Amino acid sequence: MSAPKPPKGHFNILYFATASSHTGKDMEALPAPLPLRKLFDTLEERYQGIREAVLDHSLVTINLGYVDMPSSEDEDGEDNVTVIQEGDEVAIIPPVSSG
Amino acid sequence: MATQQPTQTDNSAQAQPPQTNPAKPTEISEPGIYVALTHDHLNYQSVIDRVRSPEAGAIVVFAGTTRNNFNSLPVQHLSYTSYAPLALRTMLTICRSILTKHGLKGIAMVHRLGVVPIGEESILIAVSSPHRQAAWRAGEEALEECKAKVEVWKREEFGGEGGGVWRANRDGAVGVKVDEPRIGKGEVDEKEDEGDSGNGGNDRKS
């Protein structure tokens, strides 16, 4: 998949497998910047139930690197500084099934 | 200023993942290693030739083929999708590690994407080593690592009202049914197999 460049002020988010089924999309552009810890809330607002059905079982990458999802209760934590930037490529990675 | 992602450019010393085109094979090679994703039929000879070496006394090839059932449910066909640039990067990382660990002369890993008719090869792995023991072990380990980590997803279509499911290798869990787009919760939760892990999730944390 080669995603088109996101519009100005946006990042791309890619949905695979169950994430794609749940959203009905392979990808979309969302407004940036967005703190990583707010990503799941943002998606839950748009796709009710996605957290429990998909996100809780999935990993997240930013620009092809895995990132730890900060827990939302820990808003002041040192680990919560990651911010998704304009032009970034974020992906929801459900459990894989190659082979 | 906003914080930089620590993960963005760490691996810049590695081979750059190529731009991916779903219609074309995508591959990375370096000495002793070849990884690829392709929509074409898989070819044993070419995979074997990728690892052939005058210093090798053994080549082991694993072929994964698409099965016509899952727990007795008839599967009509399977299709695979991937996050190609990331999947290739992960395949390369796995192959580098196994090449070194088992002293291999070569390792090749090719995964097919798109619809794979029942009974056809969806993955080929070939390894070569001076002696057979290392090749057997490396071949098995390469496959297990691939199934655990490579960002490829299998969808099984059961046909009729059975719809389809995204498979998860972990615990053999069934993902969300995909016969219809869904917004909101509905029966999704019932279709999730929580498995032993409690979340059926990926087993890798970075």
GROMACS .gro file of N, CA, C and O in nm, chain B residues 30-129:
model
  400
  129GLU      N    1   1.969  -0.855   0.026
  129GLU     CA    2   2.103  -0.817   0.068
  129GLU      C    3   2.180  -0.947   0.075
  129GLU      O    4   2.120  -1.055   0.062
  130PRO      N    5   2.310  -0.944   0.096
  130PRO     CA    6   2.386  -1.069   0.089
  130PRO      C    7   2.330  -1.178   0.179
  130PRO      O    8   2.315  -1.158   0.299
  131GLY      N    9   2.296  -1.291   0.118
  131GLY     CA   10   2.243  -1.405   0.193
  131GLY      C   11   2.096  -1.398   0.225
  131GLY      O   12   2.041  -1.492   0.281
  132ILE      N   13   2.030  -1.288   0.192
  132ILE     CA   14   1.891  -1.269   0.234
  132ILE      C   15   1.806  -1.219   0.117
  132ILE      O   16   1.848  -1.130   0.042
  133TYR      N   17   1.687  -1.278   0.106
  133TYR     CA   18   1.590  -1.228   0.008
  133TYR      C   19   1.452  -1.238   0.071
  133TYR      O   20   1.412  -1.344   0.120
  134VAL      N   21   1.380  -1.126   0.074
  134VAL     CA   22   1.241  -1.127   0.123
  134VAL      C   23   1.154  -1.058   0.018
  134VAL      O   24   1.198  -0.965  -0.049
  135ALA      N   25   1.032  -1.107   0.004
  135ALA     CA   26   0.945  -1.050  -0.098
  135ALA      C   27   0.799  -1.074  -0.066
  135ALA      O   28   0.762  -1.170   0.003
  136LEU      N   29   0.717  -0.986  -0.118
  136LEU     CA   30   0.572  -1.003  -0.120
  136LEU      C   31   0.531  -1.000  -0.267
  136LEU      O   32   0.585  -0.919  -0.345
  137THR      N   33   0.439  -1.085  -0.305
  137THR     CA   34   0.402  -1.089  -0.446
  137THR      C   35   0.257  -1.131  -0.462
  137THR      O   36   0.205  -1.206  -0.380
  138HIS      N   37   0.195  -1.081  -0.567
  138HIS     CA   38   0.060  -1.126  -0.601
  138HIS      C   39   0.063  -1.243  -0.698
  138HIS      O   40  -0.041  -1.296  -0.736
  139ASP      N   41   0.182  -1.283  -0.738
  139ASP     CA   42   0.195  -1.394  -0.834
  139ASP      C   43   0.201  -1.528  -0.764
  139ASP      O   44   0.218  -1.536  -0.642
  140HIS      N   45   0.191  -1.634  -0.844
  140HIS     CA   46   0.218  -1.768  -0.792
  140HIS      C   47   0.360  -1.774  -0.738
  140HIS      O   48   0.450  -1.709  -0.791
  141LEU      N   49   0.379  -1.857  -0.637
  141LEU     CA   50   0.513  -1.872  -0.580
  141LEU      C   51   0.588  -1.980  -0.657
  141LEU      O   52   0.530  -2.080  -0.698
  142ASN      N   53   0.716  -1.959  -0.670
  142ASN     CA   54   0.798  -2.048  -0.751
  142ASN      C   55   0.909  -2.111  -0.666
  142ASN      O   56   0.999  -2.041  -0.619
  143TYR      N   57   0.901  -2.243  -0.649
  143TYR     CA   58   0.999  -2.313  -0.566
  143TYR      C   59   1.141  -2.293  -0.617
  143TYR      O   60   1.232  -2.265  -0.541
  144GLN      N   61   1.156  -2.313  -0.747
  144GLN     CA   62   1.292  -2.312  -0.800
  144GLN      C   63   1.361  -2.179  -0.775
  144GLN      O   64   1.477  -2.174  -0.735
  145SER      N   65   1.286  -2.072  -0.793
  145SER     CA   66   1.352  -1.942  -0.778
  145SER      C   67   1.387  -1.916  -0.631
  145SER      O   68   1.489  -1.853  -0.602
  146VAL      N   69   1.303  -1.965  -0.541
  146VAL     CA   70   1.334  -1.946  -0.399
  146VAL      C   71   1.456  -2.029  -0.359
  146VAL      O   72   1.545  -1.983  -0.286
  147ILE      N   73   1.461  -2.152  -0.408
  147ILE     CA   74   1.577  -2.237  -0.379
  147ILE      C   75   1.704  -2.175  -0.437
  147ILE      O   76   1.808  -2.171  -0.371
  148ASP      N   77   1.694  -2.125  -0.558
  148ASP     CA   78   1.813  -2.067  -0.620
  148ASP      C   79   1.863  -1.944  -0.546
  148ASP      O   80   1.980  -1.910  -0.553
  149ARG      N   81   1.769  -1.877  -0.476
  149ARG     CA   82   1.811  -1.760  -0.398
  149ARG      C   83   1.909  -1.796  -0.286
  149ARG      O   84   1.984  -1.711  -0.239
  150VAL      N   85   1.900  -1.919  -0.235
  150VAL     CA   86   1.983  -1.956  -0.120
  150VAL      C   87   2.093  -2.056  -0.156
  150VAL      O   88   2.172  -2.096  -0.070
  151ARG      N   89   2.096  -2.098  -0.280
  151ARG     CA   90   2.195  -2.198  -0.324
  151ARG      C   91   2.336  -2.145  -0.300
  151ARG      O   92   2.365  -2.028  -0.323
  152SER      N   93   2.423  -2.234  -0.250
  152SER     CA   94   2.560  -2.191  -0.220
  152SER      C   95   2.653  -2.312  -0.229
  152SER      O   96   2.617  -2.421  -0.183
  153PRO      N   97   2.770  -2.292  -0.283
  153PRO     CA   98   2.867  -2.404  -0.286
  153PRO      C   99   2.913  -2.444  -0.146
  153PRO      O  100   2.965  -2.553  -0.127
  154GLU      N  101   2.892  -2.361  -0.050
  154GLU     CA  102   2.932  -2.394   0.087
  154GLU      C  103   2.822  -2.462   0.165
  154GLU      O  104   2.841  -2.497   0.282
  155ALA      N  105   2.705  -2.477   0.103
  155ALA     CA  106   2.592  -2.538   0.172
  155ALA      C  107   2.583  -2.686   0.139
  155ALA      O  108   2.603  -2.728   0.025
  156GLY      N  109   2.554  -2.765   0.243
  156GLY     CA  110   2.527  -2.907   0.221
  156GLY      C  111   2.380  -2.938   0.232
  156GLY      O  112   2.339  -3.053   0.214
  157ALA      N  113   2.301  -2.839   0.264
  157ALA     CA  114   2.158  -2.864   0.282
  157ALA      C  115   2.079  -2.740   0.246
  157ALA      O  116   2.119  -2.628   0.278
  158ILE      N  117   1.969  -2.764   0.178
  158ILE     CA  118   1.868  -2.660   0.160
  158ILE      C  119   1.737  -2.718   0.210
  158ILE      O  120   1.697  -2.827   0.169
  159VAL      N  121   1.672  -2.645   0.300
  159VAL     CA  122   1.540  -2.685   0.348
  159VAL      C  123   1.439  -2.583   0.298
  159VAL      O  124   1.462  -2.462   0.310
  160VAL      N  125   1.330  -2.633   0.244
  160VAL     CA  126   1.224  -2.546   0.194
  160VAL      C  127   1.095  -2.576   0.268
  160VAL      O  128   1.058  -2.693   0.281
  161PHE      N  129   1.031  -2.472   0.316
  161PHE     CA  130   0.897  -2.488   0.373
  161PHE      C  131   0.797  -2.422   0.279
  161PHE      O  132   0.819  -2.310   0.233
  162ALA      N  133   0.688  -2.492   0.255
  162ALA     CA  134   0.579  -2.435   0.176
  162ALA      C  135   0.453  -2.437   0.261
  162ALA      O  136   0.411  -2.542   0.310
  163GLY      N  137   0.396  -2.319   0.282
  163GLY     CA  138   0.265  -2.311   0.346
  163GLY      C  139   0.159  -2.309   0.238
  163GLY      O  140   0.168  -2.229   0.145
  164THR      N  141   0.060  -2.397   0.250
  164THR     CA  142  -0.046  -2.401   0.148
  164THR      C  143  -0.180  -2.372   0.213
  164THR      O  144  -0.200  -2.395   0.333
  165THR      N  145  -0.272  -2.324   0.134
  165THR     CA  146  -0.401  -2.281   0.187
  165THR      C  147  -0.493  -2.402   0.206
  165THR      O  148  -0.517  -2.478   0.113
  166ARG      N  149  -0.544  -2.414   0.327
  166ARG     CA  150  -0.625  -2.529   0.367
  166ARG      C  151  -0.772  -2.501   0.339
  166ARG      O  152  -0.817  -2.387   0.350
  167ASN      N  153  -0.846  -2.608   0.311
  167ASN     CA  154  -0.986  -2.589   0.271
  167ASN      C  155  -1.082  -2.585   0.389
  167ASN      O  156  -1.203  -2.586   0.371
  168ASN      N  157  -1.030  -2.583   0.510
  168ASN     CA  158  -1.122  -2.574   0.624
  168ASN      C  159  -1.051  -2.511   0.741
  168ASN      O  160  -0.928  -2.511   0.749
  169PHE      N  161  -1.132  -2.455   0.831
  169PHE     CA  162  -1.077  -2.413   0.960
  169PHE      C  163  -1.165  -2.474   1.067
  169PHE      O  164  -1.284  -2.444   1.074
  170ASN      N  165  -1.108  -2.559   1.147
  170ASN     CA  166  -1.188  -2.634   1.246
  170ASN      C  167  -1.314  -2.691   1.182
  170ASN      O  168  -1.423  -2.675   1.232
  171SER      N  169  -1.295  -2.756   1.068
  171SER     CA  170  -1.402  -2.825   0.996
  171SER      C  171  -1.497  -2.734   0.921
  171SER      O  172  -1.583  -2.780   0.848
  172LEU      N  173  -1.486  -2.602   0.941
  172LEU     CA  174  -1.568  -2.511   0.860
  172LEU      C  175  -1.507  -2.503   0.721
  172LEU      O  176  -1.389  -2.472   0.707
  173PRO      N  177  -1.586  -2.530   0.618
  173PRO     CA  178  -1.527  -2.525   0.484
  173PRO      C  179  -1.488  -2.383   0.444
  173PRO      O  180  -1.567  -2.291   0.459
  174VAL      N  181  -1.367  -2.368   0.398
  174VAL     CA  182  -1.319  -2.238   0.352
  174VAL      C  183  -1.321  -2.237   0.199
  174VAL      O  184  -1.266  -2.326   0.136
  175GLN      N  185  -1.387  -2.136   0.142
  175GLN     CA  186  -1.396  -2.131  -0.004
  175GLN      C  187  -1.269  -2.078  -0.066
  175GLN      O  188  -1.219  -2.132  -0.162
  176HIS      N  189  -1.222  -1.969  -0.013
  176HIS     CA  190  -1.091  -1.923  -0.055
  176HIS      C  191  -1.034  -1.832   0.051
  176HIS      O  192  -1.103  -1.791   0.145
  177LEU      N  193  -0.907  -1.802   0.036
  177LEU     CA  194  -0.838  -1.715   0.132
  177LEU      C  195  -0.777  -1.599   0.057
  177LEU      O  196  -0.742  -1.612  -0.060
  178SER      N  197  -0.766  -1.490   0.128
  178SER     CA  198  -0.692  -1.379   0.069
  178SER      C  199  -0.604  -1.317   0.177
  178SER      O  200  -0.635  -1.324   0.296
  179TYR      N  201  -0.496  -1.262   0.129
  179TYR     CA  202  -0.398  -1.202   0.221
  179TYR      C  203  -0.379  -1.056   0.185
  179TYR      O  204  -0.373  -1.019   0.067
  180THR      N  205  -0.369  -0.975   0.288
  180THR     CA  206  -0.337  -0.835   0.268
  180THR      C  207  -0.219  -0.802   0.359
  180THR      O  208  -0.192  -0.875   0.454
  181SER      N  209  -0.149  -0.696   0.327
  181SER     CA  210  -0.030  -0.665   0.409
  181SER      C  211  -0.012  -0.515   0.422
  181SER      O  212  -0.068  -0.437   0.345
  182TYR      N  213   0.065  -0.480   0.520
  182TYR     CA  214   0.120  -0.344   0.529
  182TYR      C  215   0.260  -0.359   0.470
  182TYR      O  216   0.357  -0.382   0.542
  183ALA      N  217   0.268  -0.349   0.339
  183ALA     CA  218   0.385  -0.399   0.268
  183ALA      C  219   0.519  -0.344   0.318
  183ALA      O  220   0.611  -0.421   0.344
  184PRO      N  221   0.534  -0.213   0.330
  184PRO     CA  222   0.667  -0.165   0.370
  184PRO      C  223   0.709  -0.214   0.508
  184PRO      O  224   0.826  -0.244   0.532
  185LEU      N  225   0.610  -0.224   0.597
  185LEU     CA  226   0.642  -0.271   0.732
  185LEU      C  227   0.664  -0.423   0.732
  185LEU      O  228   0.755  -0.473   0.799
  186ALA      N  229   0.582  -0.495   0.657
  186ALA     CA  230   0.597  -0.640   0.651
  186ALA      C  231   0.735  -0.677   0.596
  186ALA      O  232   0.802  -0.767   0.648
  187LEU      N  233   0.778  -0.608   0.493
  187LEU     CA  234   0.910  -0.637   0.436
  187LEU      C  235   1.021  -0.607   0.535
  187LEU      O  236   1.118  -0.681   0.548
  188ARG      N  237   1.005  -0.499   0.606
  188ARG     CA  238   1.105  -0.462   0.706
  188ARG      C  239   1.112  -0.569   0.816
  188ARG      O  240   1.221  -0.608   0.859
  189THR      N  241   0.996  -0.616   0.859
  189THR     CA  242   0.992  -0.720   0.962
  189THR      C  243   1.051  -0.851   0.911
  189THR      O  244   1.126  -0.919   0.982
  190MET      N  245   1.017  -0.886   0.788
  190MET     CA  246   1.074  -1.008   0.729
  190MET      C  247   1.226  -0.998   0.723
  190MET      O  248   1.298  -1.095   0.752
  191LEU      N  249   1.274  -0.883   0.685
  191LEU     CA  250   1.420  -0.864   0.676
  191LEU      C  251   1.485  -0.878   0.814
  191LEU      O  252   1.589  -0.944   0.829
  192THR      N  253   1.423  -0.820   0.914
  192THR     CA  254   1.477  -0.830   1.050
  192THR      C  255   1.482  -0.975   1.097
  192THR      O  256   1.581  -1.020   1.156
  193ILE      N  257   1.375  -1.049   1.071
  193ILE     CA  258   1.370  -1.190   1.110
  193ILE      C  259   1.480  -1.268   1.038
  193ILE      O  260   1.553  -1.348   1.099
  194CYS      N  261   1.492  -1.246   0.909
  194CYS     CA  262   1.590  -1.322   0.831
  194CYS      C  263   1.733  -1.290   0.873
  194CYS      O  264   1.817  -1.379   0.881
  195ARG      N  265   1.760  -1.165   0.900
  195ARG     CA  266   1.895  -1.130   0.948
  195ARG      C  267   1.927  -1.204   1.076
  195ARG      O  268   2.037  -1.257   1.095
  196SER      N  269   1.831  -1.204   1.167
  196SER     CA  270   1.852  -1.268   1.296
  196SER      C  271   1.876  -1.418   1.281
  196SER      O  272   1.967  -1.475   1.342
  197ILE      N  273   1.796  -1.482   1.198
  197ILE     CA  274   1.807  -1.628   1.184
  197ILE      C  275   1.930  -1.666   1.104
  197ILE      O  276   1.995  -1.767   1.133
  198LEU      N  277   1.966  -1.587   1.007
  198LEU     CA  278   2.088  -1.612   0.930
  198LEU      C  279   2.209  -1.618   1.023
  198LEU      O  280   2.292  -1.708   1.016
  199THR      N  281   2.215  -1.519   1.111
  199THR     CA  282   2.328  -1.512   1.204
  199THR      C  283   2.323  -1.624   1.307
  199THR      O  284   2.421  -1.695   1.330
  200LYS      N  285   2.206  -1.642   1.365
  200LYS     CA  286   2.192  -1.736   1.475
  200LYS      C  287   2.228  -1.878   1.433
  200LYS      O  288   2.290  -1.952   1.509
  201HIS      N  289   2.189  -1.917   1.312
  201HIS     CA  290   2.209  -2.055   1.269
  201HIS      C  291   2.323  -2.070   1.170
  201HIS      O  292   2.342  -2.178   1.114
  202GLY      N  293   2.398  -1.965   1.150
  202GLY     CA  294   2.512  -1.974   1.059
  202GLY      C  295   2.472  -2.013   0.918
  202GLY      O  296   2.542  -2.092   0.852
  203LEU      N  297   2.363  -1.960   0.870
  203LEU     CA  298   2.313  -1.999   0.738
  203LEU      C  299   2.398  -1.938   0.627
  203LEU      O  300   2.464  -1.835   0.646
  204LYS      N  301   2.390  -2.001   0.512
  204LYS     CA  302   2.449  -1.943   0.392
  204LYS      C  303   2.348  -1.856   0.320
  204LYS      O  304   2.386  -1.764   0.247
  205GLY      N  305   2.223  -1.887   0.337
  205GLY     CA  306   2.122  -1.805   0.272
  205GLY      C  307   1.985  -1.831   0.332
  205GLY      O  308   1.958  -1.938   0.389
  206ILE      N  309   1.898  -1.730   0.320
  206ILE     CA  310   1.759  -1.746   0.363
  206ILE      C  311   1.671  -1.662   0.271
  206ILE      O  312   1.706  -1.547   0.239
  207ALA      N  313   1.561  -1.720   0.229
  207ALA     CA  314   1.467  -1.649   0.143
  207ALA      C  315   1.326  -1.672   0.196
  207ALA      O  316   1.292  -1.782   0.240
  208MET      N  317   1.247  -1.566   0.197
  208MET     CA  318   1.111  -1.573   0.250
  208MET      C  319   1.021  -1.493   0.156
  208MET      O  320   1.043  -1.374   0.136
  209VAL      N  321   0.923  -1.560   0.099
  209VAL     CA  322   0.834  -1.495   0.004
  209VAL      C  323   0.690  -1.524   0.044
  209VAL      O  324   0.652  -1.641   0.062
  210HIS      N  325   0.611  -1.420   0.058
  210HIS     CA  326   0.470  -1.438   0.094
  210HIS      C  327   0.382  -1.389  -0.019
  210HIS      O  328   0.408  -1.284  -0.078
  211ARG      N  329   0.279  -1.467  -0.049
  211ARG     CA  330   0.186  -1.428  -0.154
  211ARG      C  331   0.074  -1.344  -0.095
  211ARG      O  332   0.033  -1.365   0.019
  212LEU      N  333   0.024  -1.248  -0.174
  212LEU     CA  334  -0.086  -1.161  -0.132
  212LEU      C  335  -0.203  -1.175  -0.230
  212LEU      O  336  -0.188  -1.232  -0.338
  213GLY      N  337  -0.315  -1.121  -0.189
  213GLY     CA  338  -0.435  -1.130  -0.272
  213GLY      C  339  -0.502  -1.265  -0.251
  213GLY      O  340  -0.475  -1.337  -0.154
  214VAL      N  341  -0.592  -1.299  -0.342
  214VAL     CA  342  -0.663  -1.427  -0.330
  214VAL      C  343  -0.568  -1.541  -0.363
  214VAL      O  344  -0.498  -1.538  -0.463
  215VAL      N  345  -0.565  -1.640  -0.274
  215VAL     CA  346  -0.486  -1.760  -0.298
  215VAL      C  347  -0.584  -1.878  -0.300
  215VAL      O  348  -0.643  -1.911  -0.197
  216PRO      N  349  -0.604  -1.939  -0.415
  216PRO     CA  350  -0.697  -2.051  -0.421
  216PRO      C  351  -0.654  -2.164  -0.329
  216PRO      O  352  -0.535  -2.180  -0.298
  217ILE      N  353  -0.752  -2.242  -0.285
  217ILE     CA  354  -0.725  -2.352  -0.193
  217ILE      C  355  -0.620  -2.446  -0.253
  217ILE      O  356  -0.623  -2.478  -0.371
  218GLY      N  357  -0.528  -2.487  -0.166
  218GLY     CA  358  -0.427  -2.584  -0.207
  218GLY      C  359  -0.303  -2.524  -0.269
  218GLY      O  360  -0.209  -2.596  -0.301
  219GLU      N  361  -0.304  -2.393  -0.285
  219GLU     CA  362  -0.184  -2.330  -0.343
  219GLU      C  363  -0.094  -2.275  -0.234
  219GLU      O  364  -0.135  -2.253  -0.121
  220GLU      N  365   0.029  -2.246  -0.274
  220GLU     CA  366   0.127  -2.198  -0.177
  220GLU      C  367   0.101  -2.052  -0.144
  220GLU      O  368   0.086  -1.969  -0.232
  221SER      N  369   0.097  -2.023  -0.014
  221SER     CA  370   0.085  -1.883   0.031
  221SER      C  371   0.218  -1.830   0.083
  221SER      O  372   0.238  -1.710   0.090
  222ILE      N  373   0.308  -1.920   0.120
  222ILE     CA  374   0.440  -1.875   0.166
  222ILE      C  375   0.544  -1.981   0.133
  222ILE      O  376   0.516  -2.101   0.140
  223LEU      N  377   0.661  -1.935   0.094
  223LEU     CA  378   0.776  -2.024   0.076
  223LEU      C  379   0.893  -1.966   0.157
  223LEU      O  380   0.918  -1.845   0.153
  224ILE      N  381   0.958  -2.055   0.228
  224ILE     CA  382   1.080  -2.017   0.300
  224ILE      C  383   1.188  -2.118   0.262
  224ILE      O  384   1.164  -2.239   0.270
  225ALA      N  385   1.302  -2.071   0.221
  225ALA     CA  386   1.415  -2.159   0.193
  225ALA      C  387   1.535  -2.113   0.274
  225ALA      O  388   1.558  -1.993   0.287
  226VAL      N  389   1.606  -2.210   0.328
  226VAL     CA  390   1.729  -2.179   0.401
  226VAL      C  391   1.838  -2.276   0.356
  226VAL      O  392   1.809  -2.391   0.325
  227SER      N  393   1.960  -2.229   0.354
  227SER     CA  394   2.072  -2.317   0.323
  227SER      C  395   2.177  -2.305   0.432
  227SER      O  396   2.196  -2.198   0.489
  228SER      N  397   2.241  -2.420   0.460
  228SER     CA  398   2.345  -2.419   0.562
  228SER      C  399   2.445  -2.529   0.530
  228SER      O  400   2.416  -2.618   0.451
   0.00000   0.00000   0.00000
